[in-house]
XYZ file of C-alpha atoms in Angstrom:
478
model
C 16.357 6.273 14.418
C 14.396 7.326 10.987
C 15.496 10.947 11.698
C 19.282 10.064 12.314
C 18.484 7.947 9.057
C 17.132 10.725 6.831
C 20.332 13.604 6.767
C 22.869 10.961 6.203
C 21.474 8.950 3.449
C 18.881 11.668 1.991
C 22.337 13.510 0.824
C 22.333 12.199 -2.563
C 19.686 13.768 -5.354
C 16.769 11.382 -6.409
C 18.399 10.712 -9.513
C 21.399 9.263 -7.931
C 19.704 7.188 -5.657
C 17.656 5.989 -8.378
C 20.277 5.057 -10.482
C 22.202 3.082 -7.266
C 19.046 1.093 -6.586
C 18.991 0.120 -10.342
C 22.766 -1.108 -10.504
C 22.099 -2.674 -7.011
C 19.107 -4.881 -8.344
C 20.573 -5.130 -11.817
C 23.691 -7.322 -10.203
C 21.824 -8.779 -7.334
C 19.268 -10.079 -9.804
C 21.889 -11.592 -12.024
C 24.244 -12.879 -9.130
C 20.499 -14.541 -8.175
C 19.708 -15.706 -10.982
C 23.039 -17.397 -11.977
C 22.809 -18.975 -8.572
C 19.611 -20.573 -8.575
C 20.613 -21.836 -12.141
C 23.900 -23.462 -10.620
C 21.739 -25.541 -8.091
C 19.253 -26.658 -10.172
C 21.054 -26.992 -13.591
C 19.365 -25.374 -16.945
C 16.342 -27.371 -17.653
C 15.678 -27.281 -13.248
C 16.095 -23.457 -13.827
C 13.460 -23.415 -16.745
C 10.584 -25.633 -15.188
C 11.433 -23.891 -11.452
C 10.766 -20.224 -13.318
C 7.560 -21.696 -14.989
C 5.741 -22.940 -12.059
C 6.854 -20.105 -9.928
C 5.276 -17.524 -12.013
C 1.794 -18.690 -11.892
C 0.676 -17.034 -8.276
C 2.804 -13.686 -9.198
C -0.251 -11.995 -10.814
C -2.918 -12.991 -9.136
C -1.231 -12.546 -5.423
C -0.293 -9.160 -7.392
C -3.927 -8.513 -8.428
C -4.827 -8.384 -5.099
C -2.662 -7.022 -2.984
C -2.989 -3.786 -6.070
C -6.740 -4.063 -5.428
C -6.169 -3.801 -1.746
C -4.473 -0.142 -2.309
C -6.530 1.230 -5.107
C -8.392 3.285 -2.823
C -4.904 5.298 -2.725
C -2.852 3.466 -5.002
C 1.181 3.750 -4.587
C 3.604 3.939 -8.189
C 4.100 1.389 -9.852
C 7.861 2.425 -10.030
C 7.640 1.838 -6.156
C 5.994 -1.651 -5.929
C 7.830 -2.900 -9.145
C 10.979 -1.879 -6.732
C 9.401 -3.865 -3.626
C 9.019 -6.548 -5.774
C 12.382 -6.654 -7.715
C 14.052 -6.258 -4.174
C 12.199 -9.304 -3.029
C 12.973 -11.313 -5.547
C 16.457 -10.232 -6.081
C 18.079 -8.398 -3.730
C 16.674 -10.096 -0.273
C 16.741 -13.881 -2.070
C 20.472 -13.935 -2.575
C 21.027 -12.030 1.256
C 18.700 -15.201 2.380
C 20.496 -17.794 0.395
C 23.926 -16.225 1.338
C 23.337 -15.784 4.819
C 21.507 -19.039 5.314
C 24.132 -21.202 3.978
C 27.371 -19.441 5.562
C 25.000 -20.187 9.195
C 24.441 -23.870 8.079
C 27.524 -24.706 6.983
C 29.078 -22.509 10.185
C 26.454 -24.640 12.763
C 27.348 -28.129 10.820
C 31.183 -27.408 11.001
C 30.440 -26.712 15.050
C 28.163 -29.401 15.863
C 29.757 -32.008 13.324
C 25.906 -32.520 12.430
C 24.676 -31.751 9.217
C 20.402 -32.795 9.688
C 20.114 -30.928 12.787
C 22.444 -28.059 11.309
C 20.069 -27.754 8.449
C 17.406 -28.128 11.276
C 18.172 -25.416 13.644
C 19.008 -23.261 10.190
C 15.562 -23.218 8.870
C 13.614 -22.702 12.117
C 16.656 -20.102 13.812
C 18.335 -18.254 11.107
C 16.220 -18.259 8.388
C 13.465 -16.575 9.683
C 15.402 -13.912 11.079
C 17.456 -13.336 7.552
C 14.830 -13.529 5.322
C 12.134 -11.157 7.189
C 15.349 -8.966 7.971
C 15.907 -8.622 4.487
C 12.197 -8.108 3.432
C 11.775 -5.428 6.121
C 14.938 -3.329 4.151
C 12.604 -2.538 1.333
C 9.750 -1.666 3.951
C 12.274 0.734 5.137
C 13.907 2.547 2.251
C 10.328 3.138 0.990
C 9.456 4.585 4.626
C 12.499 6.532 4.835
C 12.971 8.192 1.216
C 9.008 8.087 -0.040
C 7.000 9.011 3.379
C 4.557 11.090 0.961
C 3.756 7.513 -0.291
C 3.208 5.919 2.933
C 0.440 6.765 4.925
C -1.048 4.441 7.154
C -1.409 0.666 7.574
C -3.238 0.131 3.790
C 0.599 0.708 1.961
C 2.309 -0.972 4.246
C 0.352 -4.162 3.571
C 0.863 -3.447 -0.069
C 4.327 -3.173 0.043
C 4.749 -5.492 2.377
C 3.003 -8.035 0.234
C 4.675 -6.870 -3.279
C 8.284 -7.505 -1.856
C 7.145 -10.943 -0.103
C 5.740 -12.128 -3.883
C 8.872 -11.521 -4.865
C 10.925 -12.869 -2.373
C 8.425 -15.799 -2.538
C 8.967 -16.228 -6.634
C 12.540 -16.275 -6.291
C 12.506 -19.480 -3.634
C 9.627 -21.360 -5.411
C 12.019 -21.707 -8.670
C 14.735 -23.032 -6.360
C 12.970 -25.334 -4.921
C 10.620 -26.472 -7.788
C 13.650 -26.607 -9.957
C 15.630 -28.730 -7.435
C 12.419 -31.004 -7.397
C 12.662 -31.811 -11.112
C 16.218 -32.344 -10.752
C 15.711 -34.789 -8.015
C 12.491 -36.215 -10.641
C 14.786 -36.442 -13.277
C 17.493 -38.415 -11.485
C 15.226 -41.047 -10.014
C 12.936 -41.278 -13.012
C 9.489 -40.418 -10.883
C 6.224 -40.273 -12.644
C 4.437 -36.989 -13.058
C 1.759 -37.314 -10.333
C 4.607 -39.432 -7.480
C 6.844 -36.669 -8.186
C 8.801 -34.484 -5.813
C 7.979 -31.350 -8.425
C 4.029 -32.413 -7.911
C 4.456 -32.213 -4.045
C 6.416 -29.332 -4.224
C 4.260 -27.076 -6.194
C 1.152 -28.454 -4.493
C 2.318 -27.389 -1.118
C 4.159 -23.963 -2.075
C 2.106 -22.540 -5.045
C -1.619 -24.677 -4.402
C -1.633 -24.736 -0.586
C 0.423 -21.615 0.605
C 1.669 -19.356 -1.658
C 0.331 -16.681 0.798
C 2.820 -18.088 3.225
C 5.334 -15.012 2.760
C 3.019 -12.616 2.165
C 1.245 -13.323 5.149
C 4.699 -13.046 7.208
C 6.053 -9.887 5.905
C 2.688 -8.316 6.144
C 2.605 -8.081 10.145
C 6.515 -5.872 9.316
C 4.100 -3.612 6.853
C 1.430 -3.236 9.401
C 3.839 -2.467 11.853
C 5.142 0.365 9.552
C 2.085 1.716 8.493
C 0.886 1.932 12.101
C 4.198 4.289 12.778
C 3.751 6.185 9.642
C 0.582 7.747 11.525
C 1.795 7.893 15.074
C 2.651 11.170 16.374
C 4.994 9.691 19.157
C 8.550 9.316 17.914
C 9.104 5.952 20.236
C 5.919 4.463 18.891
C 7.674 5.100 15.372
C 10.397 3.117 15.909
C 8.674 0.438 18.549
C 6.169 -0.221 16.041
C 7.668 -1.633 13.192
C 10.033 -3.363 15.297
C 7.228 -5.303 16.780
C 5.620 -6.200 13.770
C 9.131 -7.672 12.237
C 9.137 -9.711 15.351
C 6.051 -11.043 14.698
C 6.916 -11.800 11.174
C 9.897 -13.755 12.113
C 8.214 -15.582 15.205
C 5.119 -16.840 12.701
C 7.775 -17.543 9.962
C 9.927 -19.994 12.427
C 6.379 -21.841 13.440
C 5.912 -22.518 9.468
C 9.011 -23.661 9.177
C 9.278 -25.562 12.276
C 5.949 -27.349 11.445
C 7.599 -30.294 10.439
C 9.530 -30.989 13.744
C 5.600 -31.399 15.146
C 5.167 -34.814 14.258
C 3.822 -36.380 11.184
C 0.330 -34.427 11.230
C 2.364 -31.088 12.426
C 2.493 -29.636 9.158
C -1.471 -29.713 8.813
C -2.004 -28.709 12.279
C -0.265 -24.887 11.927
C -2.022 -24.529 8.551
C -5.227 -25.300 9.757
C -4.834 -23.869 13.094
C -2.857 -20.983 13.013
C -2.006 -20.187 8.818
C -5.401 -20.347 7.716
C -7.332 -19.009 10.221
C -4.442 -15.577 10.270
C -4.906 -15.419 6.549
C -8.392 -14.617 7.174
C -8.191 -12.654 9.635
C -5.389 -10.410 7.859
C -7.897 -10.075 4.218
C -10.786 -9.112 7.039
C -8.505 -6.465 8.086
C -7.711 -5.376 4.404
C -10.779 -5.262 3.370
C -11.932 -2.943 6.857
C -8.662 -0.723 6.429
C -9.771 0.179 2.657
C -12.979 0.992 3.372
C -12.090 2.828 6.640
C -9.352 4.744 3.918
C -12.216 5.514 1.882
C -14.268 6.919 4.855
C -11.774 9.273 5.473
C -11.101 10.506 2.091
C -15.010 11.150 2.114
C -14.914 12.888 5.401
C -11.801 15.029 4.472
C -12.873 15.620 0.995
C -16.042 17.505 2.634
C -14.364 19.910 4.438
C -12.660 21.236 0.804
C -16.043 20.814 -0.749
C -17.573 23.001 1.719
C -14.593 25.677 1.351
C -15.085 25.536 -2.135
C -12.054 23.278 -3.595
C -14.690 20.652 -5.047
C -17.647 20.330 -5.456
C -19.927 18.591 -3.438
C -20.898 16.225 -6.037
C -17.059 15.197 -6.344
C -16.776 13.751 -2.921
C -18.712 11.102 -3.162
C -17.708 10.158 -6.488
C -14.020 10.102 -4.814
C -15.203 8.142 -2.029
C -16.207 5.522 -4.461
C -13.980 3.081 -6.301
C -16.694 2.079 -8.832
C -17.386 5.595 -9.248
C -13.625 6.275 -9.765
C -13.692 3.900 -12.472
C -16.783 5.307 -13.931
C -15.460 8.655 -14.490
C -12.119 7.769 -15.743
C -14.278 5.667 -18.720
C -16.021 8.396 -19.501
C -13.175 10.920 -19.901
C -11.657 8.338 -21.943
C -14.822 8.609 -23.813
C -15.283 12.330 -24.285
C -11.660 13.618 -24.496
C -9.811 10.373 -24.994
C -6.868 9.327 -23.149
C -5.445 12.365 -22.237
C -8.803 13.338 -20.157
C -8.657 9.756 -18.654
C -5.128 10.237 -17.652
C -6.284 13.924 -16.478
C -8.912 12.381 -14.397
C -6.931 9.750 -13.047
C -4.123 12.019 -11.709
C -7.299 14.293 -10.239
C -8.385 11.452 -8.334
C -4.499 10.761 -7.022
C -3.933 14.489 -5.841
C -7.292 14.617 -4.328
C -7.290 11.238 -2.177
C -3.481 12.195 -1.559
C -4.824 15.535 -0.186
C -7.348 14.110 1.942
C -4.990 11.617 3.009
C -2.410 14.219 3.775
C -4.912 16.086 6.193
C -5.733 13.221 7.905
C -2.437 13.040 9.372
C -1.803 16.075 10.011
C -4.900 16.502 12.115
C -4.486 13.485 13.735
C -1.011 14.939 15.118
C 0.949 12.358 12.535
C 4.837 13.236 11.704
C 3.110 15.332 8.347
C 2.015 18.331 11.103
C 5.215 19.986 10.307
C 5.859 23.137 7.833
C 5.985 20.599 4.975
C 2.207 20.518 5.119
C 1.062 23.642 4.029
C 3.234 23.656 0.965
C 2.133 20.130 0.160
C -1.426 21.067 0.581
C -0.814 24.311 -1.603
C 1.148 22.383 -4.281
C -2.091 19.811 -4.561
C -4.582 22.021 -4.485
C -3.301 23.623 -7.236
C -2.576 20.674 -9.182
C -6.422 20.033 -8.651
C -7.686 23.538 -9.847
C -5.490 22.932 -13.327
C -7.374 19.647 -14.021
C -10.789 20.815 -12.552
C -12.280 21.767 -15.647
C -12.174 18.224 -17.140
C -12.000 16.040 -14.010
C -15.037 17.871 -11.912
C -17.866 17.441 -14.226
C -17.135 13.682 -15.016
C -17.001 13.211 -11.361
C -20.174 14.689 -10.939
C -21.075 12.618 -13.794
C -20.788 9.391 -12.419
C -21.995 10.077 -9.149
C -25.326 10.696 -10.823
C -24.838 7.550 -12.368
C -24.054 5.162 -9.634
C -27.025 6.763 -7.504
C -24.503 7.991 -4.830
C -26.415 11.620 -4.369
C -29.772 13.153 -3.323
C -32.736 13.095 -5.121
C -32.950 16.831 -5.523
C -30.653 19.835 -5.802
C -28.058 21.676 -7.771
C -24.725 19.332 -7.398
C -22.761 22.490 -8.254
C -24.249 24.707 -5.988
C -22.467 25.163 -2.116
C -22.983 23.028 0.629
C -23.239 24.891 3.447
C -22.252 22.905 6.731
C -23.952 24.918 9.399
C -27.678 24.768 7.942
C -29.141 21.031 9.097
C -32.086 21.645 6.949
C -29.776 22.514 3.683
C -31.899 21.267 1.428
C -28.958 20.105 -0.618
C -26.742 18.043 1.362
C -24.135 16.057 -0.346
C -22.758 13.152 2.349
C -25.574 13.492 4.523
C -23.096 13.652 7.260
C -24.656 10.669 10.343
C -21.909 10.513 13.142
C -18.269 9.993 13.294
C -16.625 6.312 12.099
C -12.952 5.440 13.233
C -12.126 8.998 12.798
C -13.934 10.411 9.652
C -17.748 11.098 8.355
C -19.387 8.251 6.805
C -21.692 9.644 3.682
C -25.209 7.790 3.867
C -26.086 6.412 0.102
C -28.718 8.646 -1.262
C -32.089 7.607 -2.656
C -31.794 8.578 -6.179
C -29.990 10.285 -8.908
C -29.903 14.436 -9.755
C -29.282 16.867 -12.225
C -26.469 16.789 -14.693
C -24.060 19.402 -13.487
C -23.612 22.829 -14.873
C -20.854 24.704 -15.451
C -18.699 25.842 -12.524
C -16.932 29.747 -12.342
C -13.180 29.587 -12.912
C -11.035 29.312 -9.186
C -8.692 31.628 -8.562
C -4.674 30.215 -9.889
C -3.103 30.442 -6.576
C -4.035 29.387 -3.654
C -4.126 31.218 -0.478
C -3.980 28.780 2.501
C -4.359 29.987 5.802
C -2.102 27.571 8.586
C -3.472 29.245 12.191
C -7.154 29.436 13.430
C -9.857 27.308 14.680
C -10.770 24.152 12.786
C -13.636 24.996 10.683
C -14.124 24.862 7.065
C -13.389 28.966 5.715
C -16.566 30.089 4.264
C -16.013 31.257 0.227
C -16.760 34.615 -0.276
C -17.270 33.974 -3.990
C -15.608 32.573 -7.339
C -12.230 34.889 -6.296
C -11.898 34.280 -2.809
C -12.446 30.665 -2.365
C -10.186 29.192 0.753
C -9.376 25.817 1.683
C -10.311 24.997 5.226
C -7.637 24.745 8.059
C -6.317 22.657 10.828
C -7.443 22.101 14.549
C -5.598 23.454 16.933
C -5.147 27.380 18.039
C -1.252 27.319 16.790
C -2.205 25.579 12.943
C 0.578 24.388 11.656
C 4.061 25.166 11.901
């Protein structure tokens, strides 16, 4: 299906397709907003947009933290969350009310039309509509989407948005309602409201539209083309089957509401930010365990990988570019850190058999590594820096001097490599800090990459001959 996808829709340049998603959120956001602000009225509109924006930066904060370890644009979640909020609200709110209004007209029974809506349709528009943005990113920005980690991101930015866009209809409806009865503050409807939705739940859409992300992010690294489509299929399933439980809480009895968020909501929202927090460490395993390979063919050195294995360590570096060179070297850094956790990223797949083991991947690697080797100079010894600094490497050696895989008793060895862990090398923390590094002979500025051969890192030959390593298999990559 993604394949069939790709040739028809990929016609158009980037630029035009940026520009159409920009018109197509620019009206859908103000056909939105003018909605909501015809159902609740002005001052409805005001208090609704208020309220709702208190758990958009912190839900933000963390679902940001959550991908840091290989962090997406922010051009791509800002559009995950504008077509949350924009373009899937008004599909829901359309769609819902033409089926409400369609099952009332049939039945000649408004409650149970309204009902049957919100446990029946709504589930299956809204996460519908969510899952479009899961799939545009899939389709047109697969370099961005790697594994399970970004699809819970985006997942979670275009729920928050979806999420914000409902809260100020129905907070603003509340106060409405407030208004017309003359309710006190703490009996209010608008008190209830935004102590169930924004105090009690406002992971309640996240958590949905997260099970379509995981279900994407699974299929980004399958190698089998019906897992790919199976995949995020079953995960939008999911999403809709826990979405009509929430909704259908109610129906339960009077104590059914509290019984699926204590039995079922809460207990799932742990179990999902266990399984965050597992995924970005496993991410950072592998970067570690990929990086090595490089830094034993010469790429980095072998104080780098650590350092790039290590958020705090990320952060540490970037501070002390800014420090040094000012904010040119931190933005040099930063982008050195991006192209070499996207690298290790990128082989990951590819030797795992994922849909990147094509003839895409060599040029991709190529194209990094060189971006790398421009920004080497500035980003390597700050690296190396902070690794020192946060105690990540052995007590003894020369950071800057070759690892050599093949020698256990290498007196200088970097990740102090102990056994496989879900696919990649985890490094051991060292016991103590070593020398600052010195300075490191110029790479060569292109990169020869050799795509056939046994899996094993290339051995450099010297300052001019330095090779990246290569993939398993006897064929390499075609």
């Amino acid at each position: 299906m993604f394949r069939a996808l790709r040739p028809v829709l990929a016609r158009p340049s980037g630029t035009v397709r940026t520009c159409v998603l920009l018109v197509l959120l620019a009206a859908t956001g103000i056909a939105i907003l003018e909605l909501v602000r015809e159902q609740t009225g002005t001052p409805g509109f005001f208090v609704g947009l208020g309220l709702a924006l208190l758990p958009v930066a912190p839900l933000m904060a963390a679902f940001r933290w959550l991908g840091r370890a290989a962090p997406a644009p922010w051009s791509q979640l800002l559009f995950c969350f504008g077509w949350g909020a924009c373009t899937a609200a008004l599909i829901a709110i359309l769609a819902n009310n033409f089926a409400t209004q369609w099952i009332a007209a049939a039945t000649a029974d408004p409650s149970e039309a309204d009902q049957l809506g919100s446990v029946a349709i709504a589930p299956v528009v809204e996460e519908s509509a969510k899952a479009a943005a899961l799939l545009l990113v899939f389709v047109f920005r697969r370099r961005h989407f790697t594994g399970p980690a970004d699809g819970f991101v985006v997942a979670g930015f275009t729920a928050i948005g979806f999420a914000f866009t409902e809260n100020i209809l129905y907070l603003g409806n509340a106060f409405v309602q407030d208004l017309a009865d003359g309710t006190g503050v703490l009996d209010s409807v608008t008190a209830a409201t935004f102590f169930v939705r924004i105090v009690l739940s406002p992971f309640a859409h996240p958590l949905f539209t997260v099970l379509t992300g995981l279900g994407f992010g699974a299929a980004a690294v399958s190698a089998r083309r019906s897992r790919r489509i199976c995949l995020p299929l079953l995960g939008l399933a999911l999403a809709m089957g826990l979405h009509a439980l929430w909704n259908g809480s109610s129906r339960f009895g009077d104590h059914g509401f509290y019984v699926v968020y204590g039995c079922v909501m809460v207990p799932l929202f742990g179990l999902l930010v266990w399984l965050a927090v597992r995924i970005r460490r496993g991410r950072l395993r592998t970067v570690a365990g990929e990086l090595a390979l490089y830094a034993a063919a010469g790429w980095l050195a072998p104080a780098e990988v650590p350092a790039l294995a290590s958020m705090p360590a990320r952060s540490l570096a970037r501070s002390l570019a800014r420090r040094s060179g000012g904010r040119a070297a931190g933005r040099a850094v930063a982008r050195y850190e991006a192209d070499a956790v996207a690298l290790a990223l990128l082989r990951n797949r590819a030797r795992r058999g994922g849909p990147l083991r094509e003839a895409d991947f060599a040029r991709r690697e190529r194209e990094l590594l060189h971006r790398l080797w421009q920004r080497r100079a500035t980003a390597g010894p700050v690296l190396a820096r902070a690794a020192v600094m946060e105690d990540l490497l052995p007590p003894c050696g020369d950071p800057w001097d070759p690892w050599d895989p093949s020698d256990p008793w290498e007196p200088w060895d970097p990740l102090r490599l102990s056994g496989p862990v879900d696919g990649a090398w985890r490094p051991e923390p060292a016991a103590g800090p070593a020398g600052v590094p010195g300075p490191r002979p110029e790479l060569p500025p292109e990169p020869s990459v050799r795509r056939s051969g046994p899996w094993t890192p290339a051995t450099p030959a010297g300052p001019s001959s330095i090779r990246p390593c290569v993939l398993p298999g006897g064929d390499g990559v075609r």
